[in-house]
Amino acid sequence: MKESEDILKTESQHFIEQTIEKDISEGKNGGRIHTRFPPEPNGYLHIGHAKAICLDFGMAQKYGGMCNLRFDDTNPTKEDVEYVDAIKEDINWLGFTWEEREYYASDYFGRLFDFAVVLIKRGLAYVDDQRAETISEQKGTTTQPGVLSPYRGRSIEENLTLFYRMNEGEFAEGSRVLRAKIDMASPNMHMRDPIIYRILYTPHHRTGTTWKVYPMYDFAHGQSDYFEGITHSLCTLEFEVHRPLYDWFVDQLMDSDYRPRQIEFNRLNLTYTVMSKRKLLELVKDGVVRGWDDPRMPTLCGLRRRGYTPESIRRFVELIGYTKVEAINDVSLLEYAIREDMNKRAPRVFGVLNPLKVIITNYPEEATEEVELVNNPEDETHGTRMVPFGRELYIEQEDFMENPPHKFFRLAPGQEVRLKGAYIVRCESFKKNENGEITEIYCTYDPETRSGGAQADRKVKGTLHWVSAVHCLDAEVRLYDRLFIDEDPSGHKDIDPREYLNPGSLTVLTGCKVEPSLGNASALDKFQFQRLGYFCVDYDSRPGRLVFNRTVSLKDTWAKVNKEEK
Ligand code: ATP
Ligand code: MG
């Protein structure tokens, strides 16, 4: 038994765990494990970042190490404290902590500048007076070497003076850059004299106007890992080609044997959405969504507002795993994860989205009673609650048909259903308005069919949810569909993903009716509306003006019936 468990454990280890365990067993870095999560504060975190967070913090946790939070804030034109605060909130919400180790690449601007000066002094960096576009044109292709810059041969003295003057604010933005002098014929394009510093006059959210030159991300990243003593620098596959450059910088500048080891893994991509902060920001700016935390967004704050739990997101990340192969992950797996979590935890309640009045004609006029309902059939520790029942009720419009097809086990003239937890009722007649719409259903009930009654166990094929008309509360319910109609909206060359927006991604239903126990619910409280799905209280909700978001529908049991009807 024990042995097979061990085998299972080994088999289910991903390649990063295997690498770390090998490093530990070989005594590398004295057995120390130190990771970091390095977001750029230029937007809100999305579920892709959750994959990185679970790995960075997860590996540190698993192997008794530490994980730093490091903001890679090298570009003041795009970054903001609003994003810094939101990122911290989201990481905590996911269930991770960096303790006191909150760092910023901008903390290292002084050291990075000094390193740049060292590179210049060693003849390994030069100031280029060409514009970035020209430099990029001269880069060559994978089959052709690049063109040497006319400024590549500048003297060390001239380079030093120019670099200092760049930082004094003497030159316009974009007029000069500092480049590493590596190899313009390298098969790796990133090694072809990459730009390492540029002039920017936008004040930085932390360092203000202290600096006029800013390191490129590639110049800051590897050294920041080095400064922090990171042992395993985990990042997504697109950085694999940058690794030789990071190593080159560290090799030039550092004298010890210690090196951070970068290991790349595949990104999380989700079907029917976009997954880059830049594209998500466009959706926010264009008003396509209501904000970063719109429940249709794949951002962590959007998923939270939609009703996703940290547990469900961590579970999803565990299910997709870590490999070296890029793929698109099916959003229905994420939906599976939240259904699984909610099934165990969410209290069951009655809510009616499209109400239709039912009058029980043989029920005493002024009478009301309470029926006892189970809060969660999956877990009896959740107990029961009392729900009021009366002569006038609401049921779902789609639970009644005037001329039902075969196998329609809901209400129809002459048909019987059980009102869940209460009585069996039979539809006797109905009323239509001048437009031919059904406005009221008239039923009779059998008093013996309630729990404890002589006919309590009588079986009928259909069971409906309901609310008492005099007791229920009004609610607004927001239903969500996929934000894009295409599985991979970013995957079409030369076509803007916004061409694939789903015009029906949001449906707002007002005039919904919910059972009175929901009156005290507060934002982010989660419920199963029976037969309809999992719902979460929105931030817009107020006593007297309840607002719910549908997180996800239940597995649609009615879909099967409808198919059979056709
Ligand atoms: P975006 O393209 O959305 O702006 P990014 O990679 O530029 O993402 P960063 O803030 O630089 O965002 O990312 C912080 C960390 O999160 C990096 O280590 C990056 O590899 C990781 N990360 C970003 N997107 C994903 C993703 N889709 N799947 C897994 N990890 C990701
Ligand atoms: Mg980035």
XYZ file of C-alpha atoms and ligand atoms in Angstrom:
598
model
C 0.000 0.000 0.000
C 2.642 2.446 1.127
C 4.824 1.577 -1.840
C 2.136 2.131 -4.451
C 1.307 5.483 -2.859
C 4.946 6.470 -3.248
C 4.924 5.425 -6.879
C 1.794 7.441 -7.462
C 3.397 10.428 -5.811
C 6.503 10.182 -7.986
C 4.501 9.704 -11.145
C 2.312 12.691 -10.465
C 5.279 14.986 -9.903
C 5.748 17.545 -12.619
C 9.123 18.266 -14.180
C 9.774 21.305 -11.983
C 9.237 19.330 -8.789
C 11.587 16.690 -10.137
C 14.234 19.308 -10.911
C 13.933 20.901 -7.480
C 14.167 17.547 -5.716
C 17.254 16.676 -7.721
C 18.840 20.024 -6.791
C 18.043 19.410 -3.124
C 19.436 15.881 -3.213
C 22.642 17.189 -4.795
C 22.936 19.857 -2.112
C 22.771 22.715 -4.587
C 22.584 26.159 -2.899
C 22.933 24.350 0.421
C 19.483 22.826 -0.130
C 17.892 26.271 -0.071
C 14.700 26.843 -2.143
C 13.848 30.430 -2.925
C 11.371 31.469 -5.624
C 9.654 34.726 -6.562
C 6.500 35.906 -8.284
C 7.452 38.885 -10.486
C 4.377 40.759 -11.792
C 4.663 43.975 -13.711
C 2.173 46.401 -12.068
C 0.641 47.402 -15.407
C -2.747 45.748 -14.976
C -4.780 43.409 -12.809
C -3.802 39.778 -12.428
C -5.579 37.212 -14.560
C -6.046 33.502 -14.108
C -2.843 32.903 -16.095
C -0.971 34.599 -13.292
C -2.712 32.265 -10.832
C -0.900 29.399 -12.522
C 2.441 31.122 -11.909
C 1.485 32.140 -8.347
C 0.441 28.600 -7.376
C 3.783 27.324 -8.668
C 6.051 30.027 -7.218
C 4.465 30.062 -3.774
C 3.500 26.391 -3.943
C 7.045 25.136 -4.538
C 8.395 27.286 -1.700
C 5.696 25.917 0.606
C 6.205 22.323 -0.427
C 9.989 22.373 -0.023
C 10.228 24.556 3.073
C 11.557 27.548 1.158
C 10.536 31.145 0.601
C 8.795 33.033 -2.174
C 9.292 36.773 -2.733
C 6.811 39.122 -4.259
C 8.749 41.318 -6.655
C 7.153 44.025 -8.720
C 8.969 44.331 -12.017
C 8.327 48.046 -12.246
C 10.792 49.091 -14.935
C 8.354 51.001 -17.145
C 6.835 54.092 -15.483
C 4.662 54.869 -18.520
C 2.465 51.833 -17.919
C 2.626 51.219 -14.201
C 0.557 52.445 -11.307
C 0.075 51.958 -7.530
C -3.560 51.054 -8.202
C -2.218 47.884 -9.836
C 0.303 47.223 -7.060
C -2.465 47.233 -4.451
C -4.794 45.080 -6.545
C -2.060 42.521 -7.230
C -1.323 42.154 -3.508
C -5.016 41.731 -2.709
C -5.409 39.038 -5.363
C -2.369 37.003 -4.237
C -3.625 37.050 -0.636
C -7.087 36.089 -1.799
C -5.656 33.082 -3.629
C -4.250 32.025 -0.274
C -0.565 32.935 -0.443
C 1.723 35.239 1.526
C 5.150 36.744 0.836
C 5.475 37.712 4.521
C 7.706 40.817 4.651
C 9.451 40.067 1.363
C 7.832 42.674 -0.857
C 10.411 43.928 -3.324
C 10.519 46.180 -6.360
C 12.869 46.160 -9.310
C 12.932 49.938 -8.766
C 14.676 49.261 -5.416
C 17.605 48.102 -7.537
C 17.736 51.029 -9.972
C 20.898 52.321 -8.317
C 22.689 48.971 -8.459
C 21.525 48.344 -12.014
C 22.777 51.753 -13.115
C 26.153 51.016 -11.516
C 26.288 47.683 -13.351
C 25.563 49.426 -16.621
C 28.490 51.731 -15.900
C 30.691 48.691 -15.214
C 29.660 47.194 -18.559
C 30.554 50.448 -20.330
C 33.913 50.592 -18.567
C 34.663 47.036 -19.707
C 33.761 47.923 -23.289
C 30.623 45.760 -23.094
C 28.012 48.490 -23.579
C 27.672 51.540 -25.828
C 25.356 54.475 -26.382
C 23.530 54.296 -29.697
C 22.138 57.530 -31.163
C 19.748 55.738 -33.485
C 16.047 55.386 -32.842
C 14.671 52.089 -31.564
C 12.945 51.399 -34.922
C 16.227 51.702 -36.832
C 17.961 49.472 -34.317
C 15.282 46.877 -34.703
C 15.555 47.012 -38.524
C 19.289 46.376 -38.205
C 18.752 43.273 -36.091
C 18.734 40.983 -39.126
C 16.843 37.726 -39.269
C 17.401 34.240 -37.931
C 19.243 33.394 -41.159
C 21.027 36.743 -41.612
C 23.354 38.490 -39.192
C 22.474 42.000 -38.059
C 24.066 45.256 -39.165
C 26.619 46.813 -36.815
C 25.540 50.167 -35.454
C 27.718 53.113 -36.626
C 28.040 53.991 -32.903
C 29.301 50.565 -31.838
C 32.929 51.679 -31.873
C 32.539 54.685 -29.544
C 35.223 55.127 -26.924
C 34.573 54.108 -23.343
C 34.958 57.766 -22.234
C 32.423 59.019 -24.751
C 29.966 56.256 -23.805
C 30.334 57.030 -20.119
C 29.820 60.765 -20.585
C 26.815 60.221 -22.834
C 25.200 57.707 -20.469
C 25.551 60.078 -17.505
C 24.175 62.932 -19.605
C 21.240 60.736 -20.644
C 20.408 60.378 -16.972
C 20.837 64.124 -16.370
C 17.925 64.734 -18.710
C 19.963 66.359 -21.478
C 18.489 64.325 -24.336
C 14.996 63.774 -25.632
C 13.127 60.516 -25.050
C 13.915 58.055 -27.803
C 16.968 59.953 -29.030
C 19.568 57.617 -27.502
C 19.726 54.211 -25.841
C 22.371 52.136 -24.087
C 23.040 48.742 -25.695
C 24.985 45.728 -24.506
C 27.818 44.885 -26.887
C 27.443 41.148 -27.387
C 27.171 39.579 -30.853
C 25.270 40.937 -33.868
C 25.574 37.549 -35.582
C 24.298 35.437 -32.686
C 21.659 32.860 -33.719
C 19.726 34.106 -30.680
C 18.206 37.451 -31.657
C 18.112 38.555 -28.017
C 21.927 38.487 -27.957
C 22.259 40.934 -30.864
C 23.303 43.978 -28.857
C 20.045 44.307 -26.910
C 18.913 47.695 -25.620
C 19.445 47.804 -21.860
C 18.557 51.410 -20.964
C 16.192 53.983 -22.428
C 15.312 57.595 -21.629
C 11.861 58.185 -20.094
C 10.530 61.366 -18.509
C 7.290 59.959 -17.103
C 7.546 60.059 -13.286
C 7.822 56.622 -11.723
C 5.178 55.566 -9.172
C 7.898 54.903 -6.591
C 11.053 56.770 -7.572
C 9.361 59.911 -8.917
C 11.686 61.938 -11.148
C 14.959 60.612 -9.703
C 15.775 58.719 -12.881
C 15.690 59.800 -16.496
C 16.948 56.452 -17.749
C 15.233 53.167 -16.994
C 16.545 49.610 -17.368
C 14.787 47.341 -19.822
C 12.963 44.408 -18.259
C 15.606 42.033 -19.633
C 18.366 43.970 -17.931
C 16.536 44.089 -14.596
C 15.057 40.649 -14.341
C 17.983 38.252 -14.069
C 19.994 40.585 -11.850
C 17.018 41.116 -9.530
C 16.794 37.336 -9.126
C 20.496 37.334 -8.355
C 20.256 40.149 -5.781
C 17.455 38.327 -3.963
C 19.213 34.976 -3.859
C 16.538 33.292 -5.936
C 17.394 29.636 -6.549
C 14.592 28.688 -8.944
C 13.300 31.422 -11.220
C 10.113 29.955 -12.663
C 8.548 31.640 -15.682
C 6.595 30.971 -18.837
C 8.027 29.437 -21.995
C 8.376 32.669 -23.965
C 11.281 33.601 -21.694
C 13.292 30.530 -22.645
C 15.036 32.448 -25.458
C 15.860 35.258 -23.016
C 17.653 32.920 -20.649
C 21.090 33.095 -22.374
C 20.938 36.883 -22.103
C 20.052 36.817 -18.379
C 22.899 34.380 -17.828
C 25.270 36.561 -19.839
C 24.552 39.631 -17.701
C 24.936 37.715 -14.458
C 28.156 36.116 -15.722
C 29.645 39.513 -16.613
C 28.800 41.164 -13.370
C 28.917 38.617 -10.589
C 31.889 36.883 -9.097
C 30.379 34.063 -7.003
C 29.368 30.582 -8.180
C 25.764 31.042 -7.210
C 23.345 31.491 -10.140
C 19.549 31.671 -10.170
C 18.249 28.799 -12.281
C 15.486 29.751 -14.670
C 12.967 27.024 -15.545
C 10.213 27.654 -18.066
C 6.719 26.123 -18.124
C 3.689 26.425 -20.413
C 1.280 29.341 -20.081
C -2.306 29.014 -19.057
C -4.587 29.984 -21.932
C -8.354 29.727 -21.686
C -10.827 29.148 -24.467
C -13.245 31.970 -25.369
C -11.204 34.731 -23.794
C -8.039 36.790 -24.141
C -5.256 36.472 -21.582
C -2.952 39.432 -21.678
C -3.119 42.516 -19.523
C -2.748 44.729 -22.587
C -5.753 43.199 -24.332
C -7.787 43.145 -21.131
C -6.980 46.830 -20.583
C -8.334 47.586 -24.069
C -11.638 45.916 -23.158
C -11.838 48.053 -20.021
C -10.902 51.300 -21.807
C -13.328 50.691 -24.681
C -16.176 50.042 -22.247
C -16.695 46.542 -23.670
C -16.833 45.380 -20.053
C -17.746 47.315 -16.907
C -14.232 47.274 -15.469
C -11.334 45.008 -14.561
C -13.619 43.155 -12.161
C -16.437 42.620 -14.618
C -17.579 39.036 -13.937
C -16.949 38.165 -17.605
C -13.244 38.974 -17.318
C -10.623 36.258 -16.748
C -9.032 38.518 -14.125
C -8.830 37.227 -10.568
C -10.999 40.123 -9.347
C -13.525 39.376 -12.116
C -13.629 35.686 -11.271
C -14.005 36.564 -7.579
C -16.965 38.825 -8.347
C -18.429 36.119 -10.551
C -18.408 33.749 -7.569
C -15.258 31.710 -8.120
C -13.449 30.626 -4.963
C -9.666 30.502 -4.454
C -10.032 26.756 -3.898
C -11.672 26.254 -7.294
C -8.983 28.231 -9.091
C -6.187 26.370 -7.323
C -7.924 23.104 -8.164
C -8.178 24.080 -11.828
C -4.484 24.949 -11.919
C -3.702 21.577 -10.358
C -5.842 19.814 -12.965
C -4.098 21.425 -15.943
C -0.613 20.887 -14.516
C 2.791 22.152 -15.678
C 4.491 20.987 -18.858
C 6.684 22.325 -21.644
C 3.903 22.148 -24.244
C 1.732 25.175 -25.074
C -1.997 24.474 -25.160
C -5.348 26.158 -24.768
C -7.182 25.055 -21.658
C -10.894 24.394 -21.914
C -12.910 26.884 -19.850
C -15.363 24.087 -19.082
C -12.673 22.515 -16.878
C -12.625 25.710 -14.815
C -16.415 25.533 -14.626
C -16.122 21.931 -13.509
C -13.790 23.012 -10.687
C -16.200 25.608 -9.314
C -19.204 23.276 -9.631
C -17.340 20.605 -7.696
C -16.443 23.096 -4.959
C -19.896 24.693 -4.790
C -21.684 21.373 -4.792
C -20.021 20.651 -1.461
C -20.392 24.108 0.025
C -23.193 26.199 -1.424
C -26.491 26.311 0.464
C -29.471 25.440 -1.739
C -32.135 28.110 -2.063
C -35.136 28.877 -4.254
C -34.943 31.690 -6.748
C -37.228 32.251 -9.718
C -35.665 34.059 -12.667
C -38.726 34.523 -14.894
C -41.678 34.439 -12.516
C -45.135 33.147 -13.388
C -47.913 33.475 -10.797
C -49.557 30.294 -9.522
C -52.750 30.472 -7.452
C -53.779 27.421 -5.463
C -57.537 27.812 -5.549
C -58.379 25.311 -2.804
C -55.760 26.665 -0.366
C -57.231 28.796 2.462
C -57.240 32.521 1.515
C -55.130 34.074 4.306
C -53.182 30.995 5.366
C -49.420 30.581 5.219
C -47.224 27.816 6.540
C -43.555 26.952 6.599
C -41.955 23.957 5.002
C -38.595 22.572 6.059
C -35.949 22.306 3.358
C -32.499 20.760 3.405
C -29.720 23.314 2.944
C -27.265 20.952 1.320
C -28.067 17.339 0.469
C -24.307 16.713 0.033
C -23.583 17.650 3.630
C -26.150 17.321 6.376
C -24.150 19.454 8.800
C -25.549 22.411 6.812
C -28.918 21.695 8.434
C -32.328 22.804 7.272
C -34.287 26.026 6.948
C -37.946 26.989 7.009
C -39.391 28.453 3.816
C -42.832 30.098 3.770
C -45.551 28.662 1.551
C -48.913 30.203 0.703
C -51.845 30.367 -1.663
C -49.998 32.477 -4.242
C -46.635 31.409 -5.524
C -44.227 32.050 -8.349
C -42.754 29.361 -10.516
C -40.499 29.631 -13.574
C -42.301 30.616 -16.802
C -40.596 27.787 -18.628
C -42.024 25.281 -16.148
C -45.473 25.685 -17.680
C -46.658 24.873 -21.199
C -50.129 25.227 -22.578
C -49.578 22.513 -25.172
C -46.749 20.412 -23.823
C -44.860 17.920 -25.931
C -44.572 14.293 -24.918
C -42.377 13.826 -21.812
C -42.792 17.391 -20.554
C -42.910 16.550 -16.857
C -43.603 20.034 -15.626
C -46.886 21.915 -15.345
C -49.496 21.817 -18.088
C -53.289 21.753 -18.046
C -54.379 18.609 -16.198
C -50.802 17.670 -15.205
C -49.392 17.229 -11.726
C -46.057 18.234 -10.256
C -44.582 18.330 -6.802
C -43.604 21.740 -5.450
C -40.312 20.798 -3.870
C -40.587 20.268 -0.127
C -44.334 20.993 -0.197
C -47.406 19.619 -1.966
C -48.380 17.982 -5.198
C -50.452 20.414 -7.272
C -52.510 19.928 -10.407
C -52.991 22.613 -13.021
C -56.695 23.234 -13.587
C -56.661 26.324 -15.817
C -54.753 29.480 -16.703
C -55.285 33.064 -17.757
C -53.866 34.925 -20.744
C -53.548 38.644 -21.353
C -54.565 40.473 -24.528
C -51.192 39.600 -26.111
C -51.782 35.911 -25.597
C -49.168 35.679 -22.837
C -49.896 33.421 -19.919
C -50.198 35.528 -16.760
C -51.623 33.208 -14.098
C -51.954 29.498 -13.501
C -54.716 28.056 -11.357
C -53.950 24.864 -9.484
C -55.458 22.698 -6.783
C -53.323 21.009 -4.161
C -53.636 17.726 -2.348
C -53.198 18.486 1.410
C -52.186 14.863 2.089
C -49.057 15.057 -0.054
C -46.982 17.192 2.266
C -44.279 15.552 4.364
C -46.035 13.721 7.216
C -49.261 13.444 5.208
C -50.944 10.163 4.173
C -49.873 10.716 0.534
C -46.449 12.153 1.348
C -44.677 9.478 -0.672
C -46.878 9.685 -3.746
C -44.597 10.040 -6.752
C -45.048 12.391 -9.678
C -42.522 12.853 -12.462
C -41.780 16.536 -12.092
C -40.546 18.581 -9.129
C -40.464 22.373 -9.370
C -38.882 25.121 -7.317
C -41.123 27.980 -6.187
C -41.344 31.012 -3.916
C -44.274 32.382 -1.946
C -45.585 35.530 -3.626
C -46.245 37.471 -0.422
C -42.952 36.531 1.243
C -40.430 36.538 -1.597
C -37.895 39.285 -2.262
C -37.235 41.070 -5.543
C -33.856 40.576 -7.121
C -31.814 41.448 -10.166
C -29.941 38.549 -11.667
C -27.075 38.901 -14.124
C -26.485 35.953 -16.390
C -23.184 35.605 -18.186
C -22.131 33.879 -21.327
C -18.673 33.683 -22.867
C -17.157 37.046 -23.655
C -16.039 35.891 -27.115
C -17.761 33.638 -29.600
C -14.463 32.279 -30.887
C -12.516 29.646 -28.995
C -9.216 31.452 -29.522
C -10.014 35.105 -30.268
C -6.328 36.129 -30.213
C -5.360 33.315 -32.538
C -6.308 34.981 -35.839
C -3.540 36.744 -37.668
C -4.336 40.404 -38.445
C -7.812 40.198 -36.885
C -8.557 42.137 -33.718
C -9.972 39.797 -31.050
C -12.757 42.339 -30.506
C -14.191 41.242 -33.854
C -15.196 38.073 -32.021
C -16.999 39.639 -29.055
C -20.180 37.868 -28.002
C -23.008 40.454 -28.104
C -25.023 38.259 -25.725
C -22.391 37.875 -23.013
C -24.504 39.688 -20.406
C -28.235 39.313 -19.737
C -29.722 41.352 -16.922
C -32.979 40.009 -15.485
C -34.905 42.343 -13.241
C -38.037 41.297 -11.397
C -36.628 37.953 -10.283
C -38.028 36.535 -7.035
C -36.004 34.842 -4.316
C -36.888 33.209 -1.018
C -36.844 35.522 2.027
C -33.863 33.808 3.694
C -31.668 35.675 1.180
C -32.568 39.062 2.641
C -29.443 39.168 4.806
C -26.993 37.910 2.203
C -23.895 40.028 1.711
C -21.528 40.549 -1.193
C -19.783 37.385 -2.445
C -22.102 35.041 -0.502
C -22.707 32.005 -2.664
C -25.783 29.848 -3.227
C -27.175 27.202 -5.440
C -30.478 28.390 -6.871
C -32.023 24.988 -7.232
C -32.284 23.736 -10.793
C -30.668 26.976 -12.093
C -27.036 27.057 -11.103
C -24.621 28.648 -8.674
C -25.081 32.314 -7.872
C -23.100 34.879 -5.947
C -24.204 38.159 -4.373
C -22.798 41.118 -6.333
C -21.117 44.174 -4.793
C -24.038 46.249 -6.139
C -26.461 44.355 -3.889
C -28.251 46.297 -1.103
C -30.962 45.283 1.359
C -34.128 45.782 -0.641
C -32.224 45.677 -3.920
C -30.587 42.291 -4.147
C -28.262 41.629 -7.064
C -26.884 38.216 -7.977
C -24.359 37.035 -10.532
C -24.709 33.599 -11.985
C -21.330 31.953 -11.547
C -22.160 28.908 -13.621
C -25.222 26.903 -14.536
C -25.810 23.422 -13.171
C -25.286 20.593 -15.552
C -28.349 21.187 -17.590
C -30.615 18.252 -16.827
C -33.359 19.759 -18.928
C -31.216 19.856 -22.033
C -31.646 16.102 -22.346
C -35.440 16.321 -22.122
C -35.519 19.096 -24.712
C -33.398 17.043 -27.066
C -35.729 14.092 -26.729
C -38.692 16.356 -27.445
C -37.139 17.396 -30.741
P 0.532 39.641 -19.729
O 0.976 39.138 -21.055
O -0.826 39.273 -19.362
O 0.816 41.101 -19.520
P 2.948 39.133 -18.425
O 3.712 37.866 -18.569
O 3.450 40.324 -19.120
O 1.452 38.839 -18.728
P 3.807 39.710 -15.806
O 3.207 40.621 -14.821
O 5.111 40.074 -16.383
O 2.737 39.506 -16.914
O 3.841 38.220 -15.270
C 4.212 37.823 -13.983
C 4.461 36.341 -14.000
O 3.283 35.653 -14.379
C 5.545 35.954 -14.998
O 6.432 35.063 -14.378
C 4.797 35.273 -16.108
O 5.568 34.252 -16.671
C 3.566 34.727 -15.397
N 2.420 34.632 -16.314
C 1.870 35.627 -17.041
N 0.876 35.159 -17.831
C 0.797 33.831 -17.587
C -0.036 32.776 -18.091
N -0.982 33.010 -18.995
N 0.158 31.533 -17.623
C 1.106 31.285 -16.693
N 1.910 32.225 -16.175
C 1.775 33.489 -16.611
Mg 4.947 41.561 -19.034
